Amino acid sequence: MSRVGRFVDSLEENIIAFILALMTLVTFSQVVARYGFNSGWGGALELTRVLFAWLILFGMSYGIKIGAHLGVDAVINLLPRPLFRLAALLGAALTVLYAVLLFDATWFGGMLALENKGSTGGAYAYVAKFYKLPIGMEDLKWPVFIQEWFGVKERVPRWMPYVILPIGLVLLAFRAAQAFVLILIGKKDAIIAAHEAEELVAENKDVLKD
Amino acid sequence: METAFLFIFVFGFLFLGVPIAISLGLSAVLYIALFSHDSMSSVAVQLFNASQNFTLLAIPFFILASSFMSTGGVARRIIRFSIATVGSIRGGLAIAGVFACMLFAALSGSSPATVVAIGTIAIAGMRQAGYTKEFAAGVIANAGTLGILIPPSIVMVVYAAATNVSVGRMFLAGVIPGLIAGLMLMVAIYVMARVKNLPAQPWPGFKEIWGALSEAAVGLFLMVIILGGIYLGIFTPTEAAAVAAVYACLIALFVYRDMGPLSGIGWIEDEDGPLALTGFKAITYAVVAMLTWSGIAALVTERDGVFGIDSAIVLVAALIGYPLLRGGVSAAELPGTYAVGGKVWGRNLGIIGLKFLPALFHRDTKKVLTDSAKTTIMLMFIIVNALLFAHTLTAEQIPQVITDWMVEAGFNWFTFLLAVNILLLIGGQFMEPSGLLLIVAPVVFPIGLELGVDPIHLGILMVVNMEIGMITPPIGLNLFVTSGITGMSLVQVVKAAAPFVLVLLLFLILVTYVPALSTFLPYMLMGPEIITQ
């Protein structure tokens, strides 16, 4: 693997591990603050929720990369090899479609010339709309020193947490497209994992075999 | 007509090998794009907002706690304790295997993790004692499914999130069925052991039981934190999970020391001398006894502070009593015992203090965090998309249509539950449990309410179905895992597991038609469930 590849690998792993650790510590510290010091921080719950969303939405593309997303392979395994590859390619292509439609669906209705024009907007339109509106999060506030240094408003603007939505979808589309190419040139079999414990089993493969 | 597309999409995608999450999400997205005027913005935002559900927030923390507890040493200690307690019954090692799986299930919400952690040690042990490999593998594959029935359980959290029942109730409801399922497996093993004349282990004596218990207790205390914390109202299930994750991390790194910078460093070294163990135990037991006593006393008397003069009395009594009565130390040696015990404690606290931060950033810790994050992402991506799909179903009034149809067709609670069982047993063959639950629950939940089925009971029934789905072909997670670690073929494992699957099917019938098994404990401790819709 190239140096850039290794760097991106460890970057992605570090980000998801860091988000999970931070979520745990924020929630844990709330319990400690409540019983130990009879206090608490109003924004903690909202921060944890935002982190949770970031973990999932950032991580979904990583899941495609490492092939962690579950799928049913019982049927396609019965297919002859060329058809299996076709199904695998379709799986990757549909994942791209999923990401693109959620990012922006306006083109879809137009392309199919639907009578009702289909639905419009998407993740990008949503964030773009809120970027222009001065609406803040409910409880999530900037720390005082950031308010003073940068002269920002008290509340974290609403578009900021949500910005992971379009970013995550773009990353998902990119990883799925990458997987599509890899399947096409024969470097990858499929984008799905047959069951959730594949890694666990691989680590303990045949430990009890005679 | 249009709704037919929704189902054609989802099943078509699933069987073409599209990831489950994408199959569910894309079907909903396509349906909305093709047939409705809803803005796609609001759909995209649902992806974000699905994770805003406070109940679901418990899932990453439970996964994290479970990963820390799945490090080798915890399973070994639990197995030692299980063999010490039930090993001397005929077929004892297999019964101990079931018992160990039950205990491990109470620390971890994951079935495959249970099979690997307990199975790798227990199956090897059973083989050495003269059991056949098939028997050993069959026992563990089945007992491992108890992971999702005995609380804490991720599948229960998902059900609670999907139907708005309380997680605490679901956890409580799982206790009695979990014990019964374990007992039924044990009885089946005992009968087989009588017939096949399987060996029993020698009776190890109470000293070994106590020793094994005190080692395992530090890990098993996690159960007390989660269940006790929730029922005493100390924290919410989500907070309980976060506390459990932190506790499990500290225990794995600093007490059991199976991972991290302290791995391989024992609590007591040889050069500490013969009195070290007694002194160390005296201090440890005294502190634990004092804390336990104070906690219970504070609960019972509802006094202001946790500690009182009685705490000090318990502390001193245990400090003097243990070395004299159990440690075989004479009164004159007492000061020396405390000194060396104190020295051991001091040294260990010193190491822990010194290595505290390095341990938190150790590569082992990072690996557990990364693995847990991967599992969370995989599971939650399915869950948010299943929620998207379920939302579309509900928006199209599909559950309502099915409810009306079933009530009109004359279903009563008895036949309804039978139908739910069959639906889930079939669905469980192809779908990941959490995803299936999120799709089926919004459909069957209102029907159940209409027909007078208790929502908690319905939840337990669904969990038991998921359990059986894990050990029946073609797609049984525990079958794959067992086959993977034992090197047996899938067919061999299916055959080996079959007799015990029959036991679990019997158990399913019991749980289905005796609602009290599930509802007794939550009703007794928390009162009847009030459903607001």
XYZ file of C-alpha atoms in Angstrom:
743
model
C 0.000 0.000 0.000
C 1.251 3.465 -0.802
C 2.245 5.920 1.905
C -0.755 8.081 1.159
C -2.982 5.020 1.406
C -1.553 4.101 4.800
C -1.920 7.666 5.994
C -5.575 7.844 4.940
C -6.171 4.443 6.538
C -4.841 5.436 9.912
C -6.484 8.852 9.637
C -9.910 7.274 9.140
C -9.338 4.771 11.943
C -8.146 7.487 14.285
C -11.113 9.705 13.534
C -13.734 7.034 14.252
C -11.890 5.815 17.365
C -11.545 9.386 18.598
C -15.240 10.186 18.057
C -16.308 7.053 19.936
C -13.919 7.786 22.817
C -15.113 11.382 23.015
C -18.786 10.338 23.075
C -18.105 7.922 25.906
C -16.109 10.425 27.932
C -18.642 13.241 27.502
C -21.516 10.995 28.639
C -19.473 9.527 31.480
C -18.354 12.944 32.666
C -21.995 14.052 32.801
C -22.743 11.256 35.273
C -19.677 12.156 37.319
C -20.577 15.842 37.262
C -24.135 15.134 38.374
C -23.249 12.927 41.338
C -19.800 14.231 42.167
C -20.290 17.955 41.776
C -24.029 18.353 41.465
C -23.594 20.162 38.188
C -23.660 19.425 34.499
C -23.237 20.921 31.107
C -26.358 21.688 29.113
C -24.792 21.048 25.744
C -23.360 17.618 26.586
C -26.291 15.578 25.322
C -26.527 17.511 22.089
C -22.786 17.229 21.557
C -22.933 13.451 22.087
C -25.775 13.153 19.601
C -23.943 15.203 17.003
C -20.819 13.090 17.532
C -22.924 9.954 17.112
C -24.266 11.241 13.803
C -20.738 12.151 12.710
C -19.502 8.675 13.618
C -22.150 7.008 11.455
C -22.112 9.440 8.548
C -18.351 9.723 8.378
C -17.941 6.008 8.963
C -20.363 4.728 6.316
C -17.844 5.332 3.530
C -15.088 3.719 5.600
C -17.403 0.717 5.971
C -17.573 0.395 2.179
C -13.801 0.628 1.938
C -13.136 -2.167 4.418
C -16.136 -4.168 3.185
C -17.870 -4.197 6.567
C -21.443 -3.614 5.416
C -23.596 -6.708 5.677
C -25.338 -8.191 2.708
C -27.125 -11.370 1.719
C -24.802 -13.489 -0.393
C -26.749 -16.754 -0.308
C -28.427 -16.125 -3.660
C -25.597 -14.532 -5.633
C -23.217 -17.269 -4.509
C -25.323 -19.693 -6.527
C -24.836 -17.641 -9.690
C -22.145 -18.450 -12.252
C -19.048 -16.315 -11.975
C -19.841 -13.653 -14.631
C -23.312 -13.060 -13.204
C -21.880 -12.881 -9.691
C -19.534 -10.138 -10.860
C -22.408 -8.352 -12.511
C -24.369 -8.450 -9.258
C -21.367 -7.159 -7.331
C -20.961 -4.291 -9.805
C -24.652 -3.521 -9.511
C -24.312 -3.428 -5.727
C -21.562 -0.833 -5.967
C -23.433 1.183 -8.588
C -26.629 1.251 -6.535
C -24.644 2.481 -3.547
C -23.418 5.380 -5.686
C -27.008 6.061 -6.746
C -28.120 6.061 -3.100
C -25.466 8.585 -2.136
C -26.074 10.823 -5.132
C -29.861 10.851 -4.728
C -29.605 11.817 -1.097
C -27.030 14.463 -1.934
C -29.271 16.000 -4.542
C -32.347 14.468 -6.144
C -33.443 17.312 -8.399
C -31.854 15.846 -11.540
C -33.561 12.479 -11.090
C -37.150 13.512 -11.733
C -36.065 15.655 -14.686
C -34.049 12.865 -16.224
C -36.893 10.371 -16.016
C -39.349 13.085 -17.141
C -41.723 12.191 -14.353
C -45.139 13.810 -14.490
C -44.962 14.999 -10.915
C -41.331 16.195 -11.345
C -40.312 13.902 -8.479
C -38.793 15.240 -5.327
C -36.287 18.029 -5.170
C -33.478 19.124 -2.909
C -31.215 16.900 -0.857
C -28.497 17.056 1.746
C -26.598 19.766 -0.103
C -29.627 21.997 -0.513
C -30.469 21.564 3.156
C -27.077 22.621 4.423
C -26.834 25.435 1.867
C -30.180 26.767 3.059
C -29.160 26.769 6.695
C -25.783 28.285 5.891
C -27.625 31.450 4.924
C -29.972 31.410 7.928
C -28.758 32.648 11.325
C -30.199 29.681 13.253
C -28.168 28.091 16.036
C -28.277 24.693 17.729
C -30.561 24.358 20.744
C -28.041 23.738 23.496
C -24.691 23.628 21.802
C -22.715 26.788 22.499
C -19.199 27.846 21.728
C -16.819 27.932 24.680
C -16.397 31.490 25.990
C -12.812 31.882 24.783
C -13.798 31.090 21.200
C -16.666 33.583 21.459
C -14.191 36.240 22.553
C -11.325 35.434 20.208
C -13.290 34.997 17.039
C -16.239 37.209 17.887
C -18.715 34.445 16.969
C -22.251 34.265 18.240
C -23.051 32.311 21.358
C -24.683 29.315 19.695
C -23.045 26.964 17.234
C -24.740 27.613 13.870
C -27.047 24.854 12.776
C -25.366 24.127 9.458
C -22.106 23.151 11.113
C -23.095 19.780 12.617
C -25.186 18.998 9.543
C -22.325 19.642 7.149
C -21.204 16.035 7.692
C -24.313 14.913 5.798
C -23.251 16.108 2.316
C -19.588 15.392 3.068
C -20.359 11.858 4.230
C -22.500 11.219 1.164
C -19.773 12.448 -1.184
C -17.269 10.178 0.543
C -19.732 7.282 0.295
C -20.212 7.874 -3.419
C -16.443 8.072 -3.875
C -15.732 4.826 -1.987
C -18.538 3.015 -3.791
C -17.272 4.237 -7.172
C -13.791 3.130 -6.176
C -15.162 -0.294 -5.221
C -16.945 -0.446 -8.588
C -13.658 0.069 -10.424
C -11.855 -2.431 -8.198
C -14.495 -5.076 -8.909
C -14.321 -4.258 -12.608
C -10.562 -4.814 -12.792
C -10.873 -7.917 -10.616
C -9.137 -6.662 -7.478
C -12.192 -6.965 -5.275
C -14.958 -9.558 -5.091
C -17.921 -7.671 -3.701
C -18.703 -4.759 -1.417
C -20.581 -6.779 1.188
C -19.639 -8.884 4.165
C -21.653 -12.080 4.514
C -21.970 -11.792 8.289
C -20.971 -9.419 11.018
C -18.365 -11.645 12.622
C -16.154 -12.230 9.568
C -13.181 -10.475 11.124
C -13.669 -12.180 14.473
C -13.764 -15.574 12.783
C -10.753 -14.765 10.621
C -8.745 -13.926 13.748
C -9.701 -17.224 15.372
C -9.794 -19.359 12.240
C -9.510 -23.063 12.991
C -8.040 -22.533 16.470
C -9.792 -25.719 17.558
C -9.137 -27.800 14.457
C -7.485 -31.141 15.112
C -49.537 -0.668 -6.651
C -46.960 1.890 -5.690
C -46.324 0.198 -2.376
C -45.607 -3.018 -4.229
C -42.600 -1.254 -5.721
C -41.253 -0.599 -2.250
C -41.169 -4.313 -1.508
C -40.003 -5.329 -4.954
C -37.111 -2.897 -4.636
C -36.083 -4.044 -1.200
C -36.178 -7.779 -1.849
C -34.686 -7.391 -5.309
C -31.754 -5.395 -3.953
C -31.252 -7.709 -0.975
C -30.988 -10.840 -3.049
C -28.749 -9.157 -5.604
C -26.200 -8.732 -2.844
C -26.634 -5.016 -2.328
C -25.664 -4.150 1.270
C -28.689 -4.481 3.576
C -28.479 -0.861 4.668
C -28.373 0.410 1.090
C -31.212 -1.926 0.035
C -33.473 -0.477 2.709
C -32.386 3.121 2.288
C -32.356 3.169 -1.494
C -35.821 1.580 -1.702
C -37.202 4.328 0.495
C -35.300 7.032 -1.393
C -36.386 5.750 -4.807
C -39.955 5.414 -3.651
C -39.979 9.013 -2.488
C -38.194 10.253 -5.591
C -40.582 8.448 -7.916
C -43.956 8.655 -6.261
C -44.074 11.536 -3.853
C -43.564 15.254 -3.731
C -41.630 15.178 -0.482
C -38.445 17.148 -0.514
C -35.337 14.957 -0.548
C -33.796 17.392 1.928
C -36.109 16.185 4.677
C -35.268 12.575 3.824
C -31.531 13.237 3.958
C -31.924 14.969 7.292
C -33.611 11.870 8.671
C -30.298 10.061 8.232
C -28.779 12.583 10.587
C -31.725 12.708 12.960
C -32.048 8.940 13.325
C -28.915 9.067 15.418
C -30.474 11.743 17.628
C -32.559 9.042 19.292
C -31.426 8.951 22.906
C -32.164 5.244 23.297
C -30.057 4.225 20.306
C -27.186 6.227 21.739
C -26.696 3.372 24.220
C -25.624 1.029 21.413
C -22.056 2.293 20.810
C -21.390 2.266 24.541
C -22.655 -1.289 24.989
C -20.539 -2.376 22.040
C -17.500 -0.704 23.570
C -18.046 -2.260 26.999
C -18.535 -5.630 25.384
C -15.289 -5.318 23.376
C -13.276 -4.530 26.465
C -14.885 -7.480 28.251
C -14.181 -9.828 25.345
C -10.435 -9.719 25.913
C -9.312 -13.244 26.674
C -8.946 -13.090 30.429
C -12.559 -12.365 31.327
C -13.840 -15.437 29.519
C -11.165 -17.601 31.182
C -12.142 -16.390 34.656
C -15.838 -16.920 34.003
C -15.187 -20.445 32.759
C -13.091 -21.239 35.829
C -15.944 -20.085 38.044
C -18.525 -22.041 36.020
C -16.537 -25.266 36.162
C -16.006 -24.814 39.893
C -19.738 -24.438 40.536
C -21.465 -26.880 38.180
C -18.591 -28.939 36.793
C -19.062 -31.827 39.184
C -22.513 -32.669 37.841
C -22.585 -35.399 35.208
C -21.875 -33.780 31.847
C -20.524 -30.976 33.977
C -18.131 -29.386 31.529
C -20.884 -28.926 28.960
C -23.235 -27.567 31.627
C -20.459 -25.257 32.762
C -20.086 -24.148 29.138
C -23.752 -23.114 29.082
C -23.400 -21.391 32.454
C -20.298 -19.549 31.243
C -22.152 -18.417 28.127
C -24.983 -17.101 30.310
C -22.588 -15.149 32.503
C -20.670 -13.841 29.533
C -23.939 -12.841 27.885
C -24.560 -10.624 30.880
C -21.352 -8.747 30.125
C -21.628 -8.616 26.371
C -24.595 -8.072 24.112
C -23.133 -10.019 21.229
C -23.689 -13.669 20.389
C -20.723 -14.263 18.069
C -18.389 -12.671 20.605
C -19.767 -15.059 23.234
C -19.205 -18.082 21.010
C -15.620 -17.082 20.246
C -14.659 -16.014 23.762
C -16.196 -18.972 25.599
C -16.030 -21.473 22.758
C -12.282 -21.291 22.119
C -11.585 -22.263 25.718
C -14.590 -24.423 26.615
C -14.658 -26.587 23.485
C -10.955 -27.388 23.866
C -11.544 -28.263 27.536
C -14.483 -30.511 26.758
C -12.538 -32.354 24.091
C -9.714 -33.059 26.534
C -12.220 -34.447 29.033
C -13.493 -36.908 26.443
C -16.519 -35.180 24.930
C -16.944 -35.419 21.175
C -16.206 -32.305 19.195
C -19.722 -32.311 17.721
C -21.343 -32.330 21.147
C -19.085 -29.546 22.429
C -19.605 -27.374 19.348
C -23.375 -27.927 19.394
C -23.622 -26.892 23.035
C -21.609 -23.694 22.639
C -23.233 -22.642 19.344
C -26.639 -22.784 21.047
C -25.699 -21.380 24.413
C -23.961 -18.508 22.638
C -27.310 -17.266 21.347
C -28.262 -16.369 24.915
C -26.086 -13.297 24.357
C -29.010 -11.360 22.897
C -31.605 -12.576 25.393
C -29.780 -11.966 28.659
C -29.433 -8.241 29.337
C -27.733 -6.040 28.372
C -28.740 -6.754 24.808
C -28.358 -4.558 21.758
C -31.345 -6.135 20.020
C -33.520 -5.157 23.001
C -32.250 -1.579 22.799
C -33.234 -1.540 19.128
C -36.712 -2.897 19.897
C -37.157 -0.324 22.642
C -36.105 2.444 20.269
C -38.456 1.227 17.541
C -41.532 0.935 19.750
C -40.895 3.464 22.521
C -41.071 0.940 25.343
C -38.527 1.421 28.094
C -35.122 -0.193 27.767
C -35.093 -0.899 31.495
C -38.269 -2.965 31.217
C -36.965 -4.907 28.253
C -33.765 -5.741 30.121
C -35.708 -6.893 33.181
C -38.060 -8.907 31.007
C -35.126 -10.794 29.517
C -33.854 -12.077 32.857
C -36.328 -14.896 33.591
C -36.547 -16.183 29.977
C -32.752 -16.073 29.809
C -32.427 -18.167 32.958
C -35.073 -20.617 31.751
C -33.449 -21.025 28.340
C -30.127 -21.717 30.034
C -31.701 -24.198 32.445
C -33.507 -26.004 29.644
C -30.233 -26.424 27.770
C -28.567 -27.658 30.952
C -31.296 -30.204 31.624
C -31.063 -31.448 28.035
C -27.309 -31.849 28.458
C -27.749 -33.648 31.769
C -30.168 -36.133 30.213
C -27.823 -36.724 27.285
C -24.912 -37.096 29.689
C -26.816 -39.791 31.607
C -27.620 -41.635 28.409
C -24.162 -41.324 26.892
C -22.419 -41.728 30.216
C -20.404 -38.548 29.913
C -17.816 -37.739 32.577
C -18.165 -35.414 35.566
C -15.404 -33.264 37.021
C -14.230 -33.878 40.591
C -15.819 -31.628 43.234
C -13.349 -28.776 43.637
C -14.341 -27.655 47.121
C -15.683 -24.349 48.345
C -12.263 -22.769 48.461
C -11.891 -23.055 44.679
C -15.440 -21.755 44.136
C -14.728 -18.744 46.329
C -11.371 -18.120 44.697
C -12.843 -18.353 41.203
C -15.775 -16.150 42.193
C -13.636 -13.412 43.679
C -11.600 -13.317 40.480
C -14.623 -13.258 38.190
C -16.591 -10.878 40.414
C -14.671 -7.801 39.312
C -15.893 -8.400 35.753
C -19.377 -9.558 36.719
C -19.843 -6.366 38.718
C -20.478 -4.737 35.325
C -23.898 -6.396 35.364
C -24.614 -4.839 38.752
C -23.654 -1.399 37.437
C -25.923 -1.652 34.416
C -28.987 -3.315 35.907
C -28.655 -1.813 39.396
C -27.941 1.640 38.019
C -30.985 1.591 35.758
C -33.469 0.211 38.284
C -32.355 2.356 41.172
C -32.750 5.346 38.890
C -29.124 6.339 39.290
C -28.742 6.751 35.572
C -30.522 6.285 32.269
C -29.787 3.151 30.230
C -27.620 5.227 27.904
C -25.590 6.630 30.769
C -25.383 3.168 32.317
C -23.876 1.919 29.074
C -21.300 4.719 29.033
C -20.373 4.059 32.661
C -20.117 0.350 31.862
C -17.795 1.111 28.947
C -15.483 3.175 31.134
C -15.596 0.556 33.899
C -14.840 -2.274 31.466
C -11.936 -0.280 30.040
C -10.411 0.342 33.467
C -10.885 -3.278 34.535
C -9.354 -4.678 31.357
C -6.377 -2.326 31.495
C -5.581 -2.081 35.188
C -7.178 -4.972 37.076
C -7.213 -7.980 34.758
C -4.323 -6.627 32.700
C -4.953 -8.832 29.667
C -4.171 -5.903 27.403
C -2.288 -2.652 27.465
C 1.068 -1.708 29.027
C 0.427 -3.629 32.252
C -0.221 -6.999 30.598
C 1.973 -9.629 32.188
C 2.540 -7.694 35.409
C 0.944 -9.570 38.316
C -0.621 -7.941 41.344
C 1.566 -9.929 43.745
C 5.202 -10.775 43.031
C 7.129 -13.717 44.432
C 9.490 -11.537 46.442
C 6.592 -10.107 48.463
C 6.792 -13.114 50.761
C 4.259 -15.597 52.132
C 2.112 -13.086 54.013
C 1.594 -10.876 50.956
C -1.451 -12.694 49.615
C -3.230 -12.713 52.977
C -2.411 -9.077 53.642
C -3.484 -8.027 50.165
C -6.723 -9.982 50.412
C -7.457 -8.649 53.911
C -7.228 -5.056 52.736
C -9.146 -5.703 49.514
C -11.956 -7.684 51.157
C -12.222 -5.141 53.969
C -12.641 -2.237 51.547
C -15.077 -4.141 49.332
C -17.085 -5.313 52.370
C -17.152 -1.763 53.719
C -18.348 -0.294 50.403
C -20.967 -3.010 49.875
C -22.275 -2.657 53.418
C -22.396 1.137 53.226
C -24.144 1.055 49.892
C -26.831 -1.345 51.079
C -27.200 0.467 54.411
C -27.580 3.825 52.675
C -30.239 2.337 50.413
C -32.204 0.675 53.180
C -32.062 3.454 55.771
C -32.097 6.316 53.263
C -29.628 8.221 55.368
C -27.949 11.400 54.135
C -24.398 10.269 53.520
C -23.364 6.877 52.208
C -20.924 6.201 55.060
C -21.568 6.014 58.795
C -19.877 4.712 61.934
C -21.066 1.214 60.932
C -18.914 1.447 57.794
C -15.820 1.860 59.941
C -16.848 -1.089 62.123
C -17.279 -3.352 59.099
C -13.923 -2.205 57.735
C -12.045 -2.934 60.951
C -13.866 -6.208 61.578
C -12.995 -7.527 58.123
C -9.459 -6.236 58.402
C -8.866 -8.158 61.611
C -11.227 -11.060 61.032
C -10.047 -12.262 57.619
C -6.335 -12.858 58.415
C -7.081 -14.477 61.769
C -9.964 -16.716 60.719
C -9.268 -17.488 57.059
C -5.655 -16.550 56.487
C -4.242 -18.633 59.340
C -2.225 -15.709 60.663
C -1.515 -15.370 64.376
C -2.376 -12.139 66.187
C 1.293 -11.246 66.529
C 1.793 -11.390 62.767
C -1.096 -9.017 62.043
C 0.922 -5.773 61.778
C 3.399 -7.466 59.444
C 0.548 -8.779 57.295
C -0.967 -5.318 56.925
C 2.435 -3.820 56.166
C 3.182 -6.221 53.332
C -0.419 -6.013 52.063
C -0.179 -2.253 52.083
C 3.108 -2.441 50.255
C 1.556 -4.578 47.493
C -1.351 -2.152 47.148
C 0.973 0.830 47.174
C 3.157 -0.630 44.447
C 0.185 -1.500 42.264
C -1.449 1.882 42.668
C 1.924 3.407 41.824
C 2.163 1.424 38.566
C -1.433 2.262 37.682
C -0.876 5.965 38.340
C 2.321 5.982 36.330
C 0.856 4.055 33.404
C -2.628 5.572 33.482
C -2.334 7.920 30.536
C -0.017 5.688 28.467
C -2.547 2.859 28.909
C -5.398 4.975 27.561
C -3.374 5.720 24.433
C -1.888 2.231 24.123
C -2.293 0.479 20.775
C -4.416 -2.268 22.368
C -6.859 0.336 23.648
C -6.933 1.999 20.261
C -7.630 -1.332 18.586
C -10.610 -1.985 20.849
C -11.906 1.524 20.138
C -11.471 1.163 16.374
C -13.100 -2.269 16.309
C -16.041 -1.047 18.377
C -16.412 1.996 16.145
C -16.471 -0.264 13.060
C -19.145 -2.487 14.600
C -21.162 0.571 15.623
C -20.970 2.048 12.124
C -21.975 -1.206 10.472
C -24.925 -1.737 12.818
C -26.067 1.884 12.975
C -25.917 2.326 9.207
C -28.395 -0.531 8.917
C -30.489 0.925 11.726
C -30.754 4.454 10.315
C -31.697 3.083 6.900
C -34.184 0.651 8.408
C -35.717 3.618 10.227
C -35.911 5.471 6.913
C -37.649 2.461 5.388
C -39.979 2.000 8.349
C -40.823 5.694 8.165
C -41.841 5.318 4.537
C -43.953 2.272 5.422
C -45.720 4.215 8.143
C -46.191 7.272 5.941
C -47.950 5.027 3.435
C -50.231 3.642 6.169
C -49.080 0.108 5.442
C -49.086 -1.072 9.084
C -52.655 0.231 9.379
C -53.743 -1.702 6.293
C -52.195 -4.912 7.610
C -53.730 -4.388 11.063
C -57.191 -3.936 9.592
C -56.733 -6.971 7.405
C -55.552 -9.187 10.261
C -58.288 -8.108 12.644
C -60.873 -8.645 9.942
C -59.451 -12.044 9.040
C -60.226 -13.094 12.606
C -56.742 -13.368 14.064
C -56.666 -13.565 17.833
C -53.592 -13.138 20.020
C -52.818 -16.853 19.840
C -52.768 -17.147 16.072
C -51.236 -13.692 15.738
C -48.230 -14.672 17.844
C -47.899 -17.856 15.822
C -47.882 -15.776 12.641
C -45.278 -13.405 14.102
C -43.090 -16.357 15.041
C -43.261 -17.859 11.575
C -42.642 -14.500 9.901
C -39.598 -13.833 12.085
C -38.187 -17.341 11.815
C -38.257 -17.002 8.029
C -37.063 -13.407 8.004
C -34.315 -14.211 10.466
C -32.778 -16.490 7.869
C -31.931 -13.600 5.609
C -31.760 -10.428 7.602
C -29.550 -8.987 10.255
C -31.559 -9.053 13.552
C -31.635 -5.305 14.276
C -32.660 -4.401 10.745
C -35.381 -7.057 10.630
C -36.696 -5.945 13.997
C -36.930 -2.323 12.895
C -38.949 -3.263 9.835
C -41.205 -5.836 11.470
C -41.798 -4.025 14.760
C -43.710 -1.006 13.353
C -45.957 -3.435 11.470
C -46.717 -5.993 14.175
C -46.593 -3.678 17.190
C -49.925 -1.898 16.523
C -51.586 -5.226 15.701
C -50.291 -6.665 18.954
C -51.703 -3.731 20.899
C -55.029 -4.132 19.124
C -55.170 -7.814 20.043
C -54.109 -7.212 23.621
C -50.563 -8.559 23.442
C -48.214 -7.010 25.977
C -45.556 -4.928 24.163
C -42.771 -6.207 26.422
C -43.844 -9.792 25.831
C -43.915 -9.171 22.088
C -40.384 -7.778 22.307
C -39.006 -10.796 24.162
C -40.708 -13.090 21.688
C -39.030 -11.269 18.823
C -35.648 -11.500 20.521
C -36.045 -15.260 21.033
C -36.892 -15.596 17.346
C -33.728 -13.712 16.425
C -31.850 -16.102 18.688
C -33.131 -19.132 16.855
C -32.389 -17.409 13.547
C -28.744 -17.403 14.592
C -28.467 -21.173 14.755
C -30.585 -22.259 11.827
C -29.342 -22.526 8.256
C -28.872 -21.082 5.709
C -27.714 -17.881 7.391
C -27.058 -18.541 11.052
C -24.404 -16.299 12.464
C -23.438 -18.642 15.288
C -23.181 -21.529 12.849
C -20.649 -19.601 10.769
C -18.665 -18.621 13.822
C -18.647 -22.124 15.292
C -17.703 -23.619 11.970
C -14.957 -21.021 11.620
C -13.282 -21.636 14.950
C -13.642 -25.422 15.012
C -12.766 -26.081 11.384
C -15.897 -28.231 11.078
C -18.000 -27.841 7.946
C -21.230 -25.876 8.140
C -23.279 -29.039 7.638
C -21.503 -30.762 10.519
C -22.187 -27.806 12.809
C -25.845 -27.697 11.776
C -26.194 -31.393 12.637
C -24.322 -30.949 15.903
C -26.495 -28.009 16.931
C -29.818 -29.582 15.879
C -30.760 -31.400 19.124
C -30.308 -28.220 21.138
C -32.162 -26.135 18.550
C -35.158 -28.348 19.295
C -34.802 -27.389 22.947
C -34.792 -23.708 21.999
C -37.863 -24.179 19.782
C -39.626 -25.706 22.755
C -38.501 -22.686 24.724
C -39.921 -20.380 22.037
C -43.340 -22.010 22.377
C -43.109 -21.590 26.134
C -42.199 -17.909 25.866
C -44.865 -17.282 23.248
C -47.771 -18.672 25.201
C -46.742 -17.922 28.767
C -46.522 -14.115 28.747
C -45.933 -14.009 32.502
C -42.386 -15.293 31.983
C -41.521 -12.011 30.308
C -43.839 -9.608 32.088
C -43.648 -10.795 35.696
C -40.366 -9.158 36.651
C -40.884 -5.761 34.981
C -44.448 -5.518 36.306
C -43.388 -6.449 39.790
C -40.508 -3.986 39.925
C -41.727 -1.163 37.714
C -45.513 -1.463 37.536
C -47.584 -2.052 34.411
C -46.462 -0.567 31.134
C -48.327 2.494 29.958
C -48.335 2.861 26.207
C -48.728 6.291 24.749
C -48.979 6.503 21.043
